[in-house]
mmCIF file of C-alpha atoms in Angstrom:
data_model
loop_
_atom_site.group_PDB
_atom_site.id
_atom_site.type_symbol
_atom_site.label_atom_id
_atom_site.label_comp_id
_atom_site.label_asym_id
_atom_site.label_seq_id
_atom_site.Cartn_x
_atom_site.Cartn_y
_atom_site.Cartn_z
ATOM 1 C CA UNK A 1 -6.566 108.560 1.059
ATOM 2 C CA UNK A 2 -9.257 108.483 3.140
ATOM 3 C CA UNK A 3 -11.505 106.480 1.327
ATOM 4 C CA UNK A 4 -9.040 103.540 1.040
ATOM 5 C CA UNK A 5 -7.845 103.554 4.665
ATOM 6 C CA UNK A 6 -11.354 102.971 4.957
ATOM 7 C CA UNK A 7 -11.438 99.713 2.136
ATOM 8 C CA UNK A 8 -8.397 98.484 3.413
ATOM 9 C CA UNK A 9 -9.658 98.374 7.268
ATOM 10 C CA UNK A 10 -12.992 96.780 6.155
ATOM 11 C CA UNK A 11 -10.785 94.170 4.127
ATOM 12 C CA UNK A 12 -9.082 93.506 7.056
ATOM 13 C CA UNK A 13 -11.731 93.203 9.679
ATOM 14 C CA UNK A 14 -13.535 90.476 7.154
ATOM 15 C CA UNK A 15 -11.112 88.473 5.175
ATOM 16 C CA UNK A 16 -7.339 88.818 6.905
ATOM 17 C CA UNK A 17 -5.413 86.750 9.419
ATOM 18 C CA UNK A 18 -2.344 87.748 9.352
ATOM 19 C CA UNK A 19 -1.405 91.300 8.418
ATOM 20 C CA UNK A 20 2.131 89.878 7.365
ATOM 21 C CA UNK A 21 1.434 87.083 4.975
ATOM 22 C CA UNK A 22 -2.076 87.708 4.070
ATOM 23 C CA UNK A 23 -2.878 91.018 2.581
ATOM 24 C CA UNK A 24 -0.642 93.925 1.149
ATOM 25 C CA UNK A 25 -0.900 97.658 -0.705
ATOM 26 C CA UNK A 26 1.889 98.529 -2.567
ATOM 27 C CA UNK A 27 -0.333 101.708 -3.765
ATOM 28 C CA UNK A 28 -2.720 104.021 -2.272
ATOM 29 C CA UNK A 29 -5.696 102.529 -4.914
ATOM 30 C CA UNK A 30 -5.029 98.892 -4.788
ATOM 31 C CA UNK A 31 -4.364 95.973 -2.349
ATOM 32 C CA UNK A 32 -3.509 92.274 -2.440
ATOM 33 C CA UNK A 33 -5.339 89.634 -0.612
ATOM 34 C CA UNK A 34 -3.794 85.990 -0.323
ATOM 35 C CA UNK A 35 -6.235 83.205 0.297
ATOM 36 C CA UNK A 36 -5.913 82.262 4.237
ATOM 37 C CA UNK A 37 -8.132 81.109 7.055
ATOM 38 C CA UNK A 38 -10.304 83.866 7.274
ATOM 39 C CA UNK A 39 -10.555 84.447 3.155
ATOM 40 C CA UNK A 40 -10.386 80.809 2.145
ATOM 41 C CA UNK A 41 -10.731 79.571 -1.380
ATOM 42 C CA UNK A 42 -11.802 76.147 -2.405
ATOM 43 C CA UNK A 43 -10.229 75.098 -5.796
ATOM 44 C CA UNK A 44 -13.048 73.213 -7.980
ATOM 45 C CA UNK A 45 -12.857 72.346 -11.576
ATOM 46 C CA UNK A 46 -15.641 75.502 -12.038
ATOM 47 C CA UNK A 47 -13.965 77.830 -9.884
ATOM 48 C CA UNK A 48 -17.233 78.483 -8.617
ATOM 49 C CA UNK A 49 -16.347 78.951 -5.110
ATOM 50 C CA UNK A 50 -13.572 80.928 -5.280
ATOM 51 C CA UNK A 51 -15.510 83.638 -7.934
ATOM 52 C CA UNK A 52 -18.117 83.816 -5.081
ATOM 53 C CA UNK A 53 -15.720 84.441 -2.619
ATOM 54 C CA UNK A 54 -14.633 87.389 -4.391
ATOM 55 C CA UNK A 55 -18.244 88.615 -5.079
ATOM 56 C CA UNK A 56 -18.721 88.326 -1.150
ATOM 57 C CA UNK A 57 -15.421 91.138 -1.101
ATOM 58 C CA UNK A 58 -16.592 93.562 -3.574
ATOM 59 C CA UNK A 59 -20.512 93.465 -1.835
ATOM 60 C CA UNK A 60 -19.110 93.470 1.815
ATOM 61 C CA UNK A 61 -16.929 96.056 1.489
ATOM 62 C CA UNK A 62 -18.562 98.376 -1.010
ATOM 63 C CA UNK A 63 -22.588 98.002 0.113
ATOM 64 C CA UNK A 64 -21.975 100.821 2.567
ATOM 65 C CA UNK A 65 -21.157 104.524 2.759
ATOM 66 C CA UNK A 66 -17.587 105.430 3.417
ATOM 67 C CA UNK A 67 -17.612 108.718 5.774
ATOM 68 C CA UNK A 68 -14.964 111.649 5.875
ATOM 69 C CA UNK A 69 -15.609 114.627 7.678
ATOM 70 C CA UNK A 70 -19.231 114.648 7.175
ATOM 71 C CA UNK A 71 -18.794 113.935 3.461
ATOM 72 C CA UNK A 72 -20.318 110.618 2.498
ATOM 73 C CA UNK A 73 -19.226 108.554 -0.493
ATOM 74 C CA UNK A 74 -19.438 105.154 -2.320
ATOM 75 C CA UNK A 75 -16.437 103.868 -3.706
ATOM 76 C CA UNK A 76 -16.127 102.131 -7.173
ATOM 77 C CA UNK A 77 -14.146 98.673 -6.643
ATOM 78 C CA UNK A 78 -13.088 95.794 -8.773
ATOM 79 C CA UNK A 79 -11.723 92.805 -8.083
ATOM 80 C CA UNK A 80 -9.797 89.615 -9.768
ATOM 81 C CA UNK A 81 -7.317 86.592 -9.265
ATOM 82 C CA UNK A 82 -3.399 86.548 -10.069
ATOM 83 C CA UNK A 83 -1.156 83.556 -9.305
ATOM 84 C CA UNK A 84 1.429 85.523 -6.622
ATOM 85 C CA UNK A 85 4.267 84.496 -4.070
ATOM 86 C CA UNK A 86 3.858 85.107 -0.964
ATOM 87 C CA UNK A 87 4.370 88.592 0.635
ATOM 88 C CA UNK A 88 8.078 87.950 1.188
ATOM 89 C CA UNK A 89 9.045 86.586 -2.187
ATOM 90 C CA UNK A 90 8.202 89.744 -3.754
ATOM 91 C CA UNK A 91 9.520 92.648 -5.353
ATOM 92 C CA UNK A 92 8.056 96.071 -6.151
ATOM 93 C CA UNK A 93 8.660 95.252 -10.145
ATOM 94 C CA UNK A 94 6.550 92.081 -9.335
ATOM 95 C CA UNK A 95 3.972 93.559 -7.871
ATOM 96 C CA UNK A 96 3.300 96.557 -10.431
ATOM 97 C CA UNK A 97 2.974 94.037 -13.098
ATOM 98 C CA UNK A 98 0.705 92.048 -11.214
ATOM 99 C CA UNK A 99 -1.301 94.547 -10.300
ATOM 100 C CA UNK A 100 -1.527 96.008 -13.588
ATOM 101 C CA UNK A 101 -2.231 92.556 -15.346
ATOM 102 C CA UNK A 102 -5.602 91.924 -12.927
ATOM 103 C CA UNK A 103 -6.737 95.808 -13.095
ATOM 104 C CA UNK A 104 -10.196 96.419 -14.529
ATOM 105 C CA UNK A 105 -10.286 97.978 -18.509
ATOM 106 C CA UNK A 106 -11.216 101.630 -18.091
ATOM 107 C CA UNK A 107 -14.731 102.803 -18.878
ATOM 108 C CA UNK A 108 -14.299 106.246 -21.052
ATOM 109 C CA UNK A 109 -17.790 107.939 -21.923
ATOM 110 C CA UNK A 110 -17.707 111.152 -22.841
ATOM 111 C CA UNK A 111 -18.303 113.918 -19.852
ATOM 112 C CA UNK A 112 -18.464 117.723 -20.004
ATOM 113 C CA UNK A 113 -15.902 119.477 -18.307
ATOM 114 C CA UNK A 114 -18.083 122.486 -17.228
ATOM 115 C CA UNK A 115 -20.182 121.692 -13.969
ATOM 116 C CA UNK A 116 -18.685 117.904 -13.634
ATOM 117 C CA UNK A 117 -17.875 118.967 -9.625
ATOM 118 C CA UNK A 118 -21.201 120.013 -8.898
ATOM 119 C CA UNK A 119 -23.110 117.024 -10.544
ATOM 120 C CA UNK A 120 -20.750 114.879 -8.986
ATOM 121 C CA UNK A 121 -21.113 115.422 -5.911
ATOM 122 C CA UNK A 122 -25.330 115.617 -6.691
ATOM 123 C CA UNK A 123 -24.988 111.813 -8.108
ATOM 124 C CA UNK A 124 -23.253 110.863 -5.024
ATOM 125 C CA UNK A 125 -25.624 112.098 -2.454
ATOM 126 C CA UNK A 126 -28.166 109.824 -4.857
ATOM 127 C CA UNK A 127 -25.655 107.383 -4.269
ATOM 128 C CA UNK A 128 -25.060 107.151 -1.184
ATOM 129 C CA UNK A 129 -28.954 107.839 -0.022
ATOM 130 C CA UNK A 130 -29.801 105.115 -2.415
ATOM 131 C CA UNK A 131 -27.581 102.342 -0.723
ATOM 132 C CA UNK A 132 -28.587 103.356 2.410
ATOM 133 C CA UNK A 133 -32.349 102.936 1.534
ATOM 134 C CA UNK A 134 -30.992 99.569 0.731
ATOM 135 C CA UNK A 135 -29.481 98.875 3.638
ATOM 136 C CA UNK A 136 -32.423 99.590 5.866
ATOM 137 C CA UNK A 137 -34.488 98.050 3.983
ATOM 138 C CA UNK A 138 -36.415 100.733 2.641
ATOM 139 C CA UNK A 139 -37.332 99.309 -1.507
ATOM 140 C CA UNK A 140 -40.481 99.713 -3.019
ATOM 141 C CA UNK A 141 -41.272 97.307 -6.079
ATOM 142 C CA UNK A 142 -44.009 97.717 -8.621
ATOM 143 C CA UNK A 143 -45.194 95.280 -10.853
ATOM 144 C CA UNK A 144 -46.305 96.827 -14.355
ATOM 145 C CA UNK A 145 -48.345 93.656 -16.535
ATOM 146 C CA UNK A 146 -47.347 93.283 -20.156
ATOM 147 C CA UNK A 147 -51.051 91.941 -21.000
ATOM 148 C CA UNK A 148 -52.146 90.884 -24.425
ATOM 149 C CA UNK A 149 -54.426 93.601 -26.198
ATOM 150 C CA UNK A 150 -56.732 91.095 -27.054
ATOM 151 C CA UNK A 151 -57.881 90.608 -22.711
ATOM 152 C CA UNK A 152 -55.710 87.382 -22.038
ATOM 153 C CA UNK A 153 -55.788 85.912 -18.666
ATOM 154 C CA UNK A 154 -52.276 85.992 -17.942
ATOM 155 C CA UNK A 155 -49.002 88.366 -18.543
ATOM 156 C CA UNK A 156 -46.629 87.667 -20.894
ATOM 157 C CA UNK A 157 -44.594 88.893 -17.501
ATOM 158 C CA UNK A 158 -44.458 91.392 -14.853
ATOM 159 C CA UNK A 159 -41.929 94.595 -15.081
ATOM 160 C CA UNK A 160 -40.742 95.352 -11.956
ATOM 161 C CA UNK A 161 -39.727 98.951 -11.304
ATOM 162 C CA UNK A 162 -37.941 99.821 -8.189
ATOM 163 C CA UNK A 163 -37.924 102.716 -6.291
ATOM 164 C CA UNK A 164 -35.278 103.885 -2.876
ATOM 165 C CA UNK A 165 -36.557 104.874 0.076
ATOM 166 C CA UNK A 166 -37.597 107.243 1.679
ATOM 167 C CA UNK A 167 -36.170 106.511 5.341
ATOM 168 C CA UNK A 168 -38.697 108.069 7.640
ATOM 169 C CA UNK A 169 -36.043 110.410 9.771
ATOM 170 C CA UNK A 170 -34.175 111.850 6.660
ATOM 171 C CA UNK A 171 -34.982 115.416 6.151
ATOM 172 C CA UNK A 172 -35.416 114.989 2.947
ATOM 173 C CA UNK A 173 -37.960 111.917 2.587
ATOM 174 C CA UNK A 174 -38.801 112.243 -1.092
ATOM 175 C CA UNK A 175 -38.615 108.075 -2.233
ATOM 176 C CA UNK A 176 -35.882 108.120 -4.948
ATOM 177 C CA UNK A 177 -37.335 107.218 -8.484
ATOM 178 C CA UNK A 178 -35.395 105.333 -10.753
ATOM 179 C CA UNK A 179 -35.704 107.895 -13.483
ATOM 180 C CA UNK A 180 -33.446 109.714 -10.427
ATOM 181 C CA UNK A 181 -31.063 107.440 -9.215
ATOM 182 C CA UNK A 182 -30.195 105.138 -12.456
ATOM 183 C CA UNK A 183 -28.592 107.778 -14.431
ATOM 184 C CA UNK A 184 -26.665 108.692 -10.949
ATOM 185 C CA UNK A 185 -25.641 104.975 -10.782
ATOM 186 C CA UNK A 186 -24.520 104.839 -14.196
ATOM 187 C CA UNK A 187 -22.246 108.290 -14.262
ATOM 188 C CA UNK A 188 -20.889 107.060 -11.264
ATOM 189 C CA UNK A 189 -19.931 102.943 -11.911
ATOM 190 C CA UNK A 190 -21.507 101.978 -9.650
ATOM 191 C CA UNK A 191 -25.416 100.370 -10.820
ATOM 192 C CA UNK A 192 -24.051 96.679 -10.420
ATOM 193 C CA UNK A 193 -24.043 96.723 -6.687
ATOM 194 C CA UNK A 194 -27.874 98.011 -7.218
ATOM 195 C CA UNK A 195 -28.640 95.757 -10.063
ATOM 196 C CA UNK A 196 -27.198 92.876 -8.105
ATOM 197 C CA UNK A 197 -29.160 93.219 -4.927
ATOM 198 C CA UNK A 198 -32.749 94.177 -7.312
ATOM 199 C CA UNK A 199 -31.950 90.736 -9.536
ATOM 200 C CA UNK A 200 -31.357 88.860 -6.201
ATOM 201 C CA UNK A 201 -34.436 90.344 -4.444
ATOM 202 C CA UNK A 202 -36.467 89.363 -7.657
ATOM 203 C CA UNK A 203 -35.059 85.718 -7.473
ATOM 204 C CA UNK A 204 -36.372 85.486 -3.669
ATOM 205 C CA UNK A 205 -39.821 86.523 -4.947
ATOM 206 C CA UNK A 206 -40.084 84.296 -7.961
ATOM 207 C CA UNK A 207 -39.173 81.684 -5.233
ATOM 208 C CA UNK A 208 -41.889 83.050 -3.586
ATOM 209 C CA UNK A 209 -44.816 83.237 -6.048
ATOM 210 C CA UNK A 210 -44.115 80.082 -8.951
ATOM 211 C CA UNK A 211 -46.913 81.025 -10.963
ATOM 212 C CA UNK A 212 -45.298 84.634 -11.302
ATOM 213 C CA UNK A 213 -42.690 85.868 -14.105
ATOM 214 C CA UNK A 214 -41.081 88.863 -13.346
ATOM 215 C CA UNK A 215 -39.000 91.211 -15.635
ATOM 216 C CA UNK A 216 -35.911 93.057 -14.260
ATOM 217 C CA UNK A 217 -34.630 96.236 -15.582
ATOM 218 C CA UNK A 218 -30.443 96.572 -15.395
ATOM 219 C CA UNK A 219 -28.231 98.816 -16.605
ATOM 220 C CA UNK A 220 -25.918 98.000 -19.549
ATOM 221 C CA UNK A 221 -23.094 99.003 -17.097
ATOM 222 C CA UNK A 222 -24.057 96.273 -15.181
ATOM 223 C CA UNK A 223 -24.036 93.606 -18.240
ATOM 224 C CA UNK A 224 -20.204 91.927 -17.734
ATOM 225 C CA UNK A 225 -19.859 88.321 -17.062
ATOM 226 C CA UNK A 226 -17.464 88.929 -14.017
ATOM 227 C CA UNK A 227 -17.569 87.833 -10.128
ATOM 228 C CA UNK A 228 -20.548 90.374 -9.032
ATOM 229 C CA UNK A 229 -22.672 87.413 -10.774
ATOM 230 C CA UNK A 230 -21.082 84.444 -9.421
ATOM 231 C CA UNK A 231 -24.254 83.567 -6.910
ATOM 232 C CA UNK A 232 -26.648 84.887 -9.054
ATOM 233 C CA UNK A 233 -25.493 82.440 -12.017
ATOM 234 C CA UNK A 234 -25.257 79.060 -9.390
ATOM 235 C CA UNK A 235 -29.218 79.869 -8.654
ATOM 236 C CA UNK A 236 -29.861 80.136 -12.233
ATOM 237 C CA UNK A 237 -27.877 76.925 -13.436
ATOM 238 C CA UNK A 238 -29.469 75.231 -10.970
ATOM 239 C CA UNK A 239 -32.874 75.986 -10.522
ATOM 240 C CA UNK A 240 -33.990 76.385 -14.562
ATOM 241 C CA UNK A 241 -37.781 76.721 -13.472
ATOM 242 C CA UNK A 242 -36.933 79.594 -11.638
ATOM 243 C CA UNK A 243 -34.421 81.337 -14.783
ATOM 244 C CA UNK A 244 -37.655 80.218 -17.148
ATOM 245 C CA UNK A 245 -39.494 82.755 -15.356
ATOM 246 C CA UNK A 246 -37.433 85.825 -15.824
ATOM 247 C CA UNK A 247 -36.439 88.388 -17.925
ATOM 248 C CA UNK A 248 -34.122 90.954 -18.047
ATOM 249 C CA UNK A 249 -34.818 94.354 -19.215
ATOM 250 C CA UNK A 250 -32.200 96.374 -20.707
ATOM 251 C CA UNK A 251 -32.955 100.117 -22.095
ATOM 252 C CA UNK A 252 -32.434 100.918 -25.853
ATOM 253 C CA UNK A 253 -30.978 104.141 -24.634
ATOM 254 C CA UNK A 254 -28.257 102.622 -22.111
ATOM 255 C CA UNK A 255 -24.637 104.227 -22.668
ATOM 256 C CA UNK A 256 -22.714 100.509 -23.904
ATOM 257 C CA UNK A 257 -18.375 100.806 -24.001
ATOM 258 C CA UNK A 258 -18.371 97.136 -24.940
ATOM 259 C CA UNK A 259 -21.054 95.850 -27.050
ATOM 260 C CA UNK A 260 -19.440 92.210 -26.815
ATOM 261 C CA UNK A 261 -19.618 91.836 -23.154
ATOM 262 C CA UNK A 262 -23.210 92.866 -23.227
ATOM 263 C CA UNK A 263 -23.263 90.005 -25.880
ATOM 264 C CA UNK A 264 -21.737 87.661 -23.403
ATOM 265 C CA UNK A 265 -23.641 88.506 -20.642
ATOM 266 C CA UNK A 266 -26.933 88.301 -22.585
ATOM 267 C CA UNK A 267 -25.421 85.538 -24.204
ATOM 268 C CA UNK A 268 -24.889 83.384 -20.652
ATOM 269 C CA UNK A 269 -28.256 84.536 -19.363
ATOM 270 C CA UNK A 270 -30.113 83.392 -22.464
ATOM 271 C CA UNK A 271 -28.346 79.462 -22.352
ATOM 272 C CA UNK A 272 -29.786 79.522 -18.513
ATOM 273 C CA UNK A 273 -33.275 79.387 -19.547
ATOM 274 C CA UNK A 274 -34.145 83.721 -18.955
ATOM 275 C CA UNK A 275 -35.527 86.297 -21.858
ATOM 276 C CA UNK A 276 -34.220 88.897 -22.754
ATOM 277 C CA UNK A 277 -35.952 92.621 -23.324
ATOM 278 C CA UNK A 278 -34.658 95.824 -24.991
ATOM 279 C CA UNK A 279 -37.390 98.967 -23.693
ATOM 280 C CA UNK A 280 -37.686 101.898 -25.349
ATOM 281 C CA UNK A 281 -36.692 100.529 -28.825
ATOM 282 C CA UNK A 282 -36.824 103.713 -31.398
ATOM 283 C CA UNK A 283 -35.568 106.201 -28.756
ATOM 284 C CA UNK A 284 -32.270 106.928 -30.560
ATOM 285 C CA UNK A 285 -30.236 106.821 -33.118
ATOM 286 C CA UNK A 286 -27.860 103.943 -33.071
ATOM 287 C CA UNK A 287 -30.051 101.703 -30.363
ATOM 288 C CA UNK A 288 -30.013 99.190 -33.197
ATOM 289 C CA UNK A 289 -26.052 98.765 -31.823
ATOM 290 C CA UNK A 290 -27.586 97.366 -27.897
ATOM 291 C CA UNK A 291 -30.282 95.321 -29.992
ATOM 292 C CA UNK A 292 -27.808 93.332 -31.963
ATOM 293 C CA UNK A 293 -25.555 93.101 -28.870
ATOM 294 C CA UNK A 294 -28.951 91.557 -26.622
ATOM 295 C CA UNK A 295 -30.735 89.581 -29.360
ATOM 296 C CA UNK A 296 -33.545 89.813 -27.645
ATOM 297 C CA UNK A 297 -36.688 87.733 -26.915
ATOM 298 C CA UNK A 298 -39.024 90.875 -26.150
ATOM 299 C CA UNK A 299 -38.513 93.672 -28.015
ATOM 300 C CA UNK A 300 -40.609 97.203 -26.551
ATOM 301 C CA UNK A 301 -41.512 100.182 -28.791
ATOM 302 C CA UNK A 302 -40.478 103.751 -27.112
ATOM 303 C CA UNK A 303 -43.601 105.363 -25.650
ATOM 304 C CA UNK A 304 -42.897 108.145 -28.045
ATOM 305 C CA UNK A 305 -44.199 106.649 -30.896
ATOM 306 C CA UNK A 306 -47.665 106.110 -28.835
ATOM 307 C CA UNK A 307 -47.335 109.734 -27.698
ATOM 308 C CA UNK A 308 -47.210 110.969 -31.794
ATOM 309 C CA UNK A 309 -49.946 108.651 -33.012
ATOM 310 C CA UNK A 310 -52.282 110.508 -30.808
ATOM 311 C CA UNK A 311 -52.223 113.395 -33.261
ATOM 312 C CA UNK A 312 -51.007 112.778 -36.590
ATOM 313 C CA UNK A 313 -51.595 110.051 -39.283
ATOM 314 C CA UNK A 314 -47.906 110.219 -39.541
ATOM 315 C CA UNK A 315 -47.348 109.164 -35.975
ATOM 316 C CA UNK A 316 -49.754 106.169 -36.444
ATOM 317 C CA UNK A 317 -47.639 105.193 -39.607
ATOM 318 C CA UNK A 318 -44.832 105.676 -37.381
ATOM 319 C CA UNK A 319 -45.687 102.976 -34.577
ATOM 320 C CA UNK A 320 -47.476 100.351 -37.201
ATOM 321 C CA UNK A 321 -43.599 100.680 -39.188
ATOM 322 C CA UNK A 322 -41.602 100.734 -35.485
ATOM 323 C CA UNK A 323 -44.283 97.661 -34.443
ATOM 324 C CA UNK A 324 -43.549 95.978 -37.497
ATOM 325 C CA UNK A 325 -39.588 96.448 -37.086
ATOM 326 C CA UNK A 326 -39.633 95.114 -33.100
ATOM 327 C CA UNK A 327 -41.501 91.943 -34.622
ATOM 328 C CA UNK A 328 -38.945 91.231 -36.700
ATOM 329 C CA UNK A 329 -36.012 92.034 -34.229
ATOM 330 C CA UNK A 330 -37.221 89.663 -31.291
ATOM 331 C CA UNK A 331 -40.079 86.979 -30.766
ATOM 332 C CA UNK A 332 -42.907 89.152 -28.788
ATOM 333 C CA UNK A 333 -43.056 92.894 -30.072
ATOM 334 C CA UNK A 334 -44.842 95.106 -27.088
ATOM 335 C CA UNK A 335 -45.903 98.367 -27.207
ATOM 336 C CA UNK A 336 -44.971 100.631 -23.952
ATOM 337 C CA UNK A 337 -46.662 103.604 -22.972
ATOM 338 C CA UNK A 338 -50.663 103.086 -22.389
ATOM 339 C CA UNK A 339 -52.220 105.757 -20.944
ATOM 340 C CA UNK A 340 -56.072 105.613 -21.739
ATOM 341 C CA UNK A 341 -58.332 104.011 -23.588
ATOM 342 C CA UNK A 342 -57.491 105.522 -26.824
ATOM 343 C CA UNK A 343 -53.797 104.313 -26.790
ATOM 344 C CA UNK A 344 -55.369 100.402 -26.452
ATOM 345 C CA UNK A 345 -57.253 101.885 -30.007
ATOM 346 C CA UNK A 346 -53.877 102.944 -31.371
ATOM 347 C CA UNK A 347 -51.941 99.686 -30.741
ATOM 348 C CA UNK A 348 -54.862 97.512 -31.766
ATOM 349 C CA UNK A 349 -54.871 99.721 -35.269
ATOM 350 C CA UNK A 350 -51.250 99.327 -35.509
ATOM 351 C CA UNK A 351 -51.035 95.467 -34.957
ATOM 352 C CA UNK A 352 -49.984 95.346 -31.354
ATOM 353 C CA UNK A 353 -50.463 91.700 -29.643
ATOM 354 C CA UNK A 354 -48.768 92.958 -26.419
ATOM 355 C CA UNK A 355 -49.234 96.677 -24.282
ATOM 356 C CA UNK A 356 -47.754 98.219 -21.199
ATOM 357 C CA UNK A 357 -48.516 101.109 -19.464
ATOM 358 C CA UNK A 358 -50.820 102.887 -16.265
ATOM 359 C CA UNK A 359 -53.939 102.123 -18.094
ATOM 360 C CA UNK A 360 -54.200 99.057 -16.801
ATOM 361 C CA UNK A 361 -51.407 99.055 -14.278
ATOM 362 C CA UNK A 362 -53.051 96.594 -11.384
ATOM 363 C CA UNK A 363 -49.766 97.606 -10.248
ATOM 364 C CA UNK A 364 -49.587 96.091 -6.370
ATOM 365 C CA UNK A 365 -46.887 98.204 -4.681
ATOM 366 C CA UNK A 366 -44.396 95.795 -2.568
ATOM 367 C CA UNK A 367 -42.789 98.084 0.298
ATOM 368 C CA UNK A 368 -39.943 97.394 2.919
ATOM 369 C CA UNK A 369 -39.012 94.687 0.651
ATOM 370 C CA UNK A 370 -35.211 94.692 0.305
#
């Protein structure tokens, strides 16, 4: 209850004129919001417009902690568009069909039972300190080369890994790691508001540096064509130099409910001019299923493989046949995971063109950068 008093007061400080003809909740976990002065939506032939003005709802009004009795949480929100009445013209039969029409498909993953109170309310403390790192600015980017074996001047690109915080008065002012907060995200729904302000802070710095190309990592929760992509699609359509430079990264290992979205998604960022990636290729069984669903440009072997060639002549067998596989299954095959100056020995033996990995990092650490 609390929670959406809360969304339905921050709806209504933003985006409502008129409490009586603009805006509505016929249930606790829903509301309606009818385009007026202070929410108004300009019909194009694109719908452009109005999908932005529906990103600007979901960002607004879930970017920020909601507080109750010293209990912070994020809350998971979707939005959409239905052709309605007004207000007045409506019955309750009208509006539960409505409402059930625009509703967002459920997400079911499977989740133990034992515990689930406990690490919930763990993932939401990541959470919530994670957003408001990101509010305060508090992001620090690294940019990890993917460099040819051979010494080549430049990067194929730059992977970018993010990490939250810390915020200097917090008592507890460990930085969060995405190894930390990403799996947090993800249990929770709620890594596209992350993912969309990380892709949107990359965007600014590709702006930034032309000569640069920068890879993004998202989640595969995070991979739906819907309105928390609206702006981030305009800037790609129409500045292609800028989409020519990135890539998005998407792990081999990512939990995926709907293979064809992620298809879509990949799909719609591929015909704007940006690669695609799938990390950690080899990691599981079945992360063939995410591979066909990308079809990606860049396709990374799991560090594992790296880690097994250091001691066995099976291991080495195992990354030349998992090299060989990742050339076949995308356009630049990369092997993840160099550590020293014997790993550079392994990939060379094993046919590698492309490496990543600390050993030769030149990482330059970007902070206060959100």
């Amino acid at each position: 209850m609390a929670v959406s008093r809360e969304v339905r007061r921050r709806i209504c400080l933003s985006f409502v004129r008129t409490m009586g003809t603009d805006f509505a909740f016929p249930r606790d976990d829903c509301c309606l919001l009818w385009s007026n002065e202070s929410f108004p939506v300009p019909v194009d032939t694109s719908l452009t417009a109005a999908r932005e003005q529906l990103e600007s709802v979901l960002t607004h009004v879930g970017k920020r902690p909601i507080v109750f009795r010293g209990i912070a949480v994020l809350a998971q929100l979707h939005a959409d568009w239905i052709e309605m009445g007004s207000p007045g013209e409506l019955d309750s039969a009208e509006i539960e069909l409505a409402l059930w029409t625009a509703q967002q498909c459920a997400e079911f993953e499977q989740m133990e039972l034992d515990g689930w109170g406990h690490r919930y309310r763990a993932d939401m403390d990541v959470a919530v300190r994670t957003a408001e790192a990101l509010s305060r600015g508090f992001l620090s980017l690294s940019w990890r080369p993917v460099v040819d074996v051979y010494g080549g001047s430049s990067a194929l690109y730059h992977s970018l890994i993010a990490t939250a915080g810390p915020i200097p008065e917090e008592s507890r002012s460990d930085a969060i790691h995405e190894s930390v907060y990403a799996p947090s995200l993800e249990r929770l729904g709620l890594a596209r508001l992350w993912d969309r302000h990380l892709l949107r802070k990359t965007l600014a710095i590709l702006r930034q540096r032309p000569g640069l190309r920068l890879g993004i990592r998202l989640s595969t929760q995070s991979a739906r064509c819907d309105h928390w992509w609206s702006s981030v699609f305009s800037a790609l359509h129409s500045e292609p130099m800028l989409a020519s430079r990135l890539v998005v990264e998407f792990s081999a290992s990512g939990v995926v409910s709907e293979l064809e979205a992620v298809r879509s998604f990949c799909s719609r960022l591929q015909s704007l001019g940006c690669r695609i990636a799938v990390r950690g290729l080899g990691c599981r069984d079945g992360d063939l299923a995410i591979v066909h669903a990308c079809r990606p440009d860049i396709a990374k072997v799991d560090p594992s493989f790296l880690r097994r060639a250091r001691s066995s002549e099976f291991g080495r067998e195992g990354l030349q046949e998992m090299l060989s596989l990742a050339g076949h299954l995308a356009s630049h095959a990369v092997v993840d995971g160099i550590e020293r100056e014997e790993d550079m020995r392994l990939a060379l033996r094993a046919g590698a063109q492309w490496v990543e990995g600390a050993f030769m990092d030149g990482a330059k650490a970007r902070r206060g950068e959100a």
